[in-house]
GROMACS .gro file of C-alpha atoms in nm:
model
  252
    1MET     CA    1  -0.813   1.064  -2.431
    2THR     CA    2  -0.718   0.848  -2.132
    3ALA     CA    3  -0.843   0.490  -2.193
    4ILE     CA    4  -0.930   0.240  -1.927
    5ASP     CA    5  -0.997  -0.151  -1.870
    6LEU     CA    6  -1.214  -0.238  -1.597
    7ASN     CA    7  -1.216  -0.576  -1.514
    8ALA     CA    8  -1.398  -0.821  -1.234
    9ASP     CA    9  -1.378  -1.145  -1.101
   10LEU     CA   10  -1.650  -1.382  -1.213
   11GLY     CA   11  -1.760  -1.731  -1.215
   12GLU     CA   12  -1.699  -1.767  -0.864
   13GLY     CA   13  -1.924  -1.998  -0.754
   14PHE     CA   14  -1.923  -2.375  -0.742
   15GLY     CA   15  -2.210  -2.644  -0.781
   16ARG     CA   16  -2.544  -2.473  -0.666
   17TRP     CA   17  -2.357  -2.197  -0.502
   18ARG     CA   18  -2.297  -1.850  -0.700
   19LEU     CA   19  -2.139  -1.550  -0.509
   20THR     CA   20  -2.129  -1.281  -0.838
   21ASP     CA   21  -2.381  -1.136  -0.996
   22ASP     CA   22  -2.202  -1.250  -1.389
   23GLU     CA   23  -2.453  -1.166  -1.625
   24GLN     CA   24  -2.507  -0.794  -1.500
   25LEU     CA   25  -2.134  -0.744  -1.425
   26LEU     CA   26  -2.067  -0.858  -1.802
   27SER     CA   27  -2.298  -0.539  -1.871
   28VAL     CA   28  -2.081  -0.315  -1.733
   29VAL     CA   29  -1.671  -0.481  -1.749
   30THR     CA   30  -1.467  -0.456  -2.085
   31SER     CA   31  -1.273  -0.786  -1.952
   32ALA     CA   32  -1.364  -1.077  -1.720
   33ASN     CA   33  -1.135  -1.221  -1.455
   34VAL     CA   34  -1.315  -1.606  -1.490
   35ALA     CA   35  -1.225  -1.883  -1.227
   36CYS     CA   36  -1.045  -2.168  -1.356
   37GLY     CA   37  -1.175  -2.434  -1.037
   38PHE     CA   38  -0.914  -2.407  -0.842
   39HIS     CA   39  -1.008  -2.155  -0.569
   40ALA     CA   40  -1.386  -2.106  -0.725
   41GLY     CA   41  -1.543  -2.236  -1.060
   42ASP     CA   42  -1.663  -2.540  -1.188
   43ALA     CA   43  -1.682  -2.678  -1.578
   44ALA     CA   44  -2.068  -2.565  -1.574
   45THR     CA   45  -1.982  -2.222  -1.456
   46MET     CA   46  -1.701  -2.146  -1.655
   47ARG     CA   47  -1.917  -2.268  -1.974
   48ARG     CA   48  -2.218  -2.042  -1.859
   49VAL     CA   49  -1.958  -1.700  -1.796
   50CYS     CA   50  -1.764  -1.765  -2.092
   51GLU     CA   51  -2.089  -1.761  -2.355
   52LEU     CA   52  -2.211  -1.444  -2.154
   53ALA     CA   53  -1.893  -1.294  -2.198
   54ALA     CA   54  -1.899  -1.343  -2.586
   55ALA     CA   55  -2.230  -1.255  -2.636
   56ARG     CA   56  -2.167  -0.903  -2.487
   57GLY     CA   57  -1.795  -0.829  -2.630
   58VAL     CA   58  -1.638  -0.894  -2.325
   59THR     CA   59  -1.252  -1.000  -2.309
   60ILE     CA   60  -1.202  -1.317  -2.140
   61GLY     CA   61  -0.914  -1.406  -1.929
   62ALA     CA   62  -0.816  -1.697  -1.719
   63GLN     CA   63  -0.817  -1.600  -1.273
   64VAL     CA   64  -0.588  -1.852  -1.188
   65SER     CA   65  -0.524  -1.964  -0.836
   66TYR     CA   66  -0.361  -2.200  -0.591
   67ARG     CA   67  -0.565  -2.513  -0.535
   68ASP     CA   68  -0.784  -2.375  -0.253
   69LEU     CA   69  -1.142  -2.406  -0.289
   70ALA     CA   70  -1.241  -2.408   0.099
   71GLY     CA   71  -1.013  -2.096   0.158
   72PHE     CA   72  -1.130  -1.911  -0.163
   73GLY     CA   73  -0.757  -1.879  -0.318
   74ARG     CA   74  -0.673  -1.637  -0.047
   75ARG     CA   75  -0.472  -1.890   0.213
   76ALA     CA   76  -0.085  -1.870   0.163
   77MET     CA   77   0.050  -2.216   0.040
   78ASP     CA   78   0.363  -2.346  -0.060
   79VAL     CA   79   0.372  -2.526  -0.414
   80PRO     CA   80   0.698  -2.629  -0.578
   81PRO     CA   81   0.725  -2.409  -0.906
   82ALA     CA   82   0.718  -2.709  -1.119
   83GLU     CA   83   0.393  -2.818  -0.980
   84LEU     CA   84   0.233  -2.454  -0.964
   85ALA     CA   85   0.341  -2.382  -1.342
   86ALA     CA   86   0.173  -2.745  -1.453
   87GLU     CA   87  -0.144  -2.618  -1.243
   88VAL     CA   88  -0.144  -2.301  -1.448
   89ALA     CA   89  -0.133  -2.395  -1.788
   90TYR     CA   90  -0.398  -2.659  -1.653
   91GLN     CA   91  -0.688  -2.375  -1.580
   92ILE     CA   92  -0.572  -2.142  -1.847
   93GLY     CA   93  -0.634  -2.499  -2.078
   94ALA     CA   94  -0.928  -2.558  -1.904
   95LEU     CA   95  -1.103  -2.213  -1.986
   96GLU     CA   96  -0.948  -2.215  -2.313
   97VAL     CA   97  -1.217  -2.504  -2.403
   98PHE     CA   98  -1.524  -2.308  -2.289
   99ALA     CA   99  -1.380  -1.969  -2.445
  100ARG     CA  100  -1.333  -2.132  -2.806
  101ALA     CA  101  -1.658  -2.314  -2.748
  102ALA     CA  102  -1.832  -1.996  -2.722
  103GLY     CA  103  -1.640  -1.809  -3.031
  104ALA     CA  104  -1.379  -1.615  -2.788
  105ARG     CA  105  -1.062  -1.706  -2.679
  106VAL     CA  106  -0.849  -1.663  -2.327
  107ALA     CA  107  -0.683  -1.351  -2.397
  108TYR     CA  108  -0.502  -1.276  -2.056
  109VAL     CA  109  -0.365  -1.434  -1.733
  110LYS     CA  110  -0.427  -1.298  -1.404
  111PRO     CA  111  -0.353  -1.461  -1.066
  112HIS     CA  112  -0.581  -1.456  -0.765
  113GLY     CA  113  -0.565  -1.399  -0.408
  114ALA     CA  114  -0.321  -1.541  -0.218
  115LEU     CA  115  -0.097  -1.625  -0.539
  116TYR     CA  116  -0.150  -1.274  -0.666
  117ASN     CA  117   0.003  -1.114  -0.375
  118ARG     CA  118   0.300  -1.388  -0.335
  119VAL     CA  119   0.432  -1.318  -0.719
  120VAL     CA  120   0.455  -0.947  -0.597
  121HIS     CA  121   0.794  -0.981  -0.464
  122ASP     CA  122   0.864  -1.417  -0.456
  123GLU     CA  123   1.057  -1.471  -0.775
  124ASP     CA  124   1.009  -1.840  -0.767
  125GLN     CA  125   0.631  -1.849  -0.750
  126ALA     CA  126   0.640  -1.545  -0.989
  127ALA     CA  127   0.866  -1.745  -1.239
  128ALA     CA  128   0.654  -2.033  -1.212
  129VAL     CA  129   0.314  -1.855  -1.283
  130VAL     CA  130   0.531  -1.710  -1.625
  131ASP     CA  131   0.633  -2.062  -1.716
  132GLY     CA  132   0.264  -2.166  -1.686
  133ALA     CA  133   0.156  -1.900  -1.900
  134LEU     CA  134   0.394  -1.961  -2.164
  135LEU     CA  135   0.316  -2.334  -2.155
  136ALA     CA  136  -0.055  -2.244  -2.246
  137GLU     CA  137   0.013  -1.952  -2.465
  138ALA     CA  138   0.353  -1.824  -2.619
  139SER     CA  139   0.190  -1.451  -2.661
  140LEU     CA  140  -0.059  -1.429  -2.331
  141PRO     CA  141  -0.076  -1.181  -2.190
  142VAL     CA  142  -0.018  -1.095  -1.772
  143LEU     CA  143  -0.236  -0.875  -1.588
  144GLY     CA  144  -0.081  -0.809  -1.207
  145LEU     CA  145   0.045  -0.494  -0.996
  146PRO     CA  146   0.283  -0.241  -1.128
  147GLY     CA  147   0.642  -0.325  -1.013
  148SER     CA  148   0.562  -0.681  -0.907
  149ARG     CA  149   0.846  -0.951  -1.009
  150LEU     CA  150   0.536  -1.146  -1.212
  151LEU     CA  151   0.555  -0.862  -1.463
  152GLU     CA  152   0.893  -0.821  -1.467
  153LEU     CA  153   0.948  -1.186  -1.551
  154ALA     CA  154   0.658  -1.166  -1.793
  155GLY     CA  155   0.846  -0.950  -1.965
  156LYS     CA  156   1.210  -1.074  -1.975
  157ALA     CA  157   1.007  -1.376  -2.105
  158GLY     CA  158   0.818  -1.207  -2.399
  159LEU     CA  159   0.509  -1.169  -2.287
  160PRO     CA  160   0.307  -0.864  -2.291
  161THR     CA  161   0.242  -0.699  -1.977
  162VAL     CA  162  -0.059  -0.503  -1.820
  163THR     CA  163  -0.041  -0.302  -1.510
  164GLU     CA  164  -0.352  -0.335  -1.284
  165ALA     CA  165  -0.537  -0.100  -1.007
  166PHE     CA  166  -0.782  -0.173  -0.753
  167ALA     CA  167  -1.011   0.128  -0.611
  168ASP     CA  168  -1.166  -0.056  -0.337
  169ARG     CA  169  -0.845  -0.199  -0.199
  170ALA     CA  170  -0.589   0.033   0.058
  171TYR     CA  171  -0.247   0.071  -0.092
  172THR     CA  172   0.106   0.054   0.096
  173ASP     CA  173   0.325   0.392   0.039
  174ALA     CA  174   0.525   0.116  -0.136
  175GLY     CA  175   0.238   0.045  -0.380
  176THR     CA  176   0.154  -0.263  -0.326
  177LEU     CA  177  -0.210  -0.400  -0.157
  178VAL     CA  178  -0.256  -0.373   0.232
  179PRO     CA  179  -0.301  -0.729   0.378
  180ARG     CA  180  -0.710  -0.808   0.414
  181GLY     CA  181  -0.624  -0.912   0.757
  182ARG     CA  182  -0.549  -0.522   0.875
  183GLU     CA  183  -0.810  -0.260   0.947
  184GLY     CA  184  -0.885  -0.052   0.663
  185ALA     CA  185  -0.757  -0.295   0.405
  186VAL     CA  186  -1.116  -0.276   0.177
  187VAL     CA  187  -1.226   0.047   0.125
  188SER     CA  188  -1.657  -0.009   0.099
  189ASP     CA  189  -1.737   0.345   0.088
  190PRO     CA  190  -1.890   0.356  -0.254
  191GLU     CA  191  -1.807   0.750  -0.325
  192THR     CA  192  -1.474   0.701  -0.217
  193VAL     CA  193  -1.419   0.387  -0.444
  194VAL     CA  194  -1.612   0.587  -0.744
  195GLU     CA  195  -1.332   0.872  -0.664
  196ARG     CA  196  -1.067   0.708  -0.626
  197SER     CA  197  -1.155   0.480  -0.962
  198VAL     CA  198  -1.185   0.860  -1.168
  199GLY     CA  199  -0.825   0.903  -0.998
  200LEU     CA  200  -0.643   0.634  -1.084
  201ALA     CA  201  -0.744   0.634  -1.446
  202ARG     CA  202  -0.713   1.023  -1.526
  203SER     CA  203  -0.361   1.118  -1.274
  204GLY     CA  204  -0.265   0.752  -1.228
  205SER     CA  205  -0.260   0.823  -0.822
  206VAL     CA  206  -0.450   0.709  -0.519
  207ILE     CA  207  -0.432   0.815  -0.142
  208ALA     CA  208  -0.237   0.525   0.020
  209HIS     CA  209  -0.334   0.400   0.381
  210SER     CA  210  -0.125   0.644   0.526
  211GLY     CA  211  -0.279   0.918   0.363
  212ALA     CA  212   0.039   0.971   0.126
  213ARG     CA  213  -0.047   1.004  -0.217
  214ILE     CA  214   0.153   0.783  -0.461
  215ARG     CA  215   0.183   0.678  -0.817
  216VAL     CA  216  -0.018   0.386  -0.950
  217ARG     CA  217  -0.020   0.381  -1.296
  218ALA     CA  218  -0.248   0.091  -1.434
  219ARG     CA  219  -0.407   0.023  -1.789
  220SER     CA  220  -0.684  -0.198  -1.602
  221LEU     CA  221  -0.916  -0.154  -1.298
  222CYS     CA  222  -1.004  -0.445  -1.106
  223LEU     CA  223  -1.410  -0.395  -0.954
  224HIS     CA  224  -1.429  -0.656  -0.688
  225GLY     CA  225  -1.735  -0.852  -0.801
  226ASP     CA  226  -1.782  -1.040  -0.475
  227THR     CA  227  -1.875  -0.716  -0.248
  228ALA     CA  228  -2.223  -0.579  -0.158
  229GLY     CA  229  -2.378  -0.379  -0.406
  230ALA     CA  230  -2.129  -0.472  -0.639
  231VAL     CA  231  -2.309  -0.432  -0.974
  232ASP     CA  232  -2.414  -0.062  -0.900
  233LEU     CA  233  -2.114   0.066  -0.804
  234ALA     CA  234  -1.976  -0.065  -1.095
  235ARG     CA  235  -2.215   0.065  -1.289
  236ARG     CA  236  -2.139   0.438  -1.104
  237VAL     CA  237  -1.789   0.371  -1.179
  238ARG     CA  238  -1.815   0.350  -1.578
  239GLU     CA  239  -2.044   0.631  -1.565
  240ARG     CA  240  -1.824   0.873  -1.358
  241LEU     CA  241  -1.540   0.755  -1.579
  242VAL     CA  242  -1.704   0.821  -1.895
  243ALA     CA  243  -1.831   1.144  -1.765
  244ALA     CA  244  -1.480   1.239  -1.660
  245GLY     CA  245  -1.343   1.205  -2.021
  246VAL     CA  246  -1.181   0.874  -2.011
  247ARG     CA  247  -1.255   0.607  -2.253
  248VAL     CA  248  -1.322   0.260  -2.118
  249GLU     CA  249  -1.217  -0.031  -2.313
  250ALA     CA  250  -1.053  -0.368  -2.293
  251PHE     CA  251  -0.677  -0.378  -2.334
  252ALA     CA  252  -0.669  -0.707  -2.538
   0.00000   0.00000   0.00000
């Protein structure tokens, strides 16, 4: 039976402001990418999400980012590799405190936003993320885009690698994500997202922005928690996957 992990970006609030319905999404997903304070999140939010995730048996991952609260981590930044590696380790370490306090652990690392897209092609930035992950934990799995420099370098460094797909994001023919600033970059129709989810899990393929069918083999499927109706959509995706004979389970 085909198996797929469902992950979501959670804890994306700050202070009194909350963006994601963490509690409800944690009743659906199997892995939680928890914001570590650089693009969103704060100490209290990180602690709360870790406690909720641990209580529900959801795997906790560190979603690391450029230091960009104002831009939600989606602005391009040039950070020296040594500094970026230290900041990645810092974010993982901060989340680990709260994960362990909740009786769990940080089980993987995933870049967010501009950093996620940058490390698909940029070897220096990808290597810095790998160095940061190694500094924090010598065997920490890395979640990222299939074919990315990040996963290539992580694998060479001895870290487990996990491939990820996005049902609600448009793909180029090369298998990369269409930049958010371009029209059609985000797939908003719920039924289309559900159908793409099943296709990615069952056949490892998806229709690209050009209309061509491309191969996207992934062990984890990301469900964005900051979109309208995210909880209902996540439930529909999981229900349809199970109905299609897909086993929904965490990769770590």
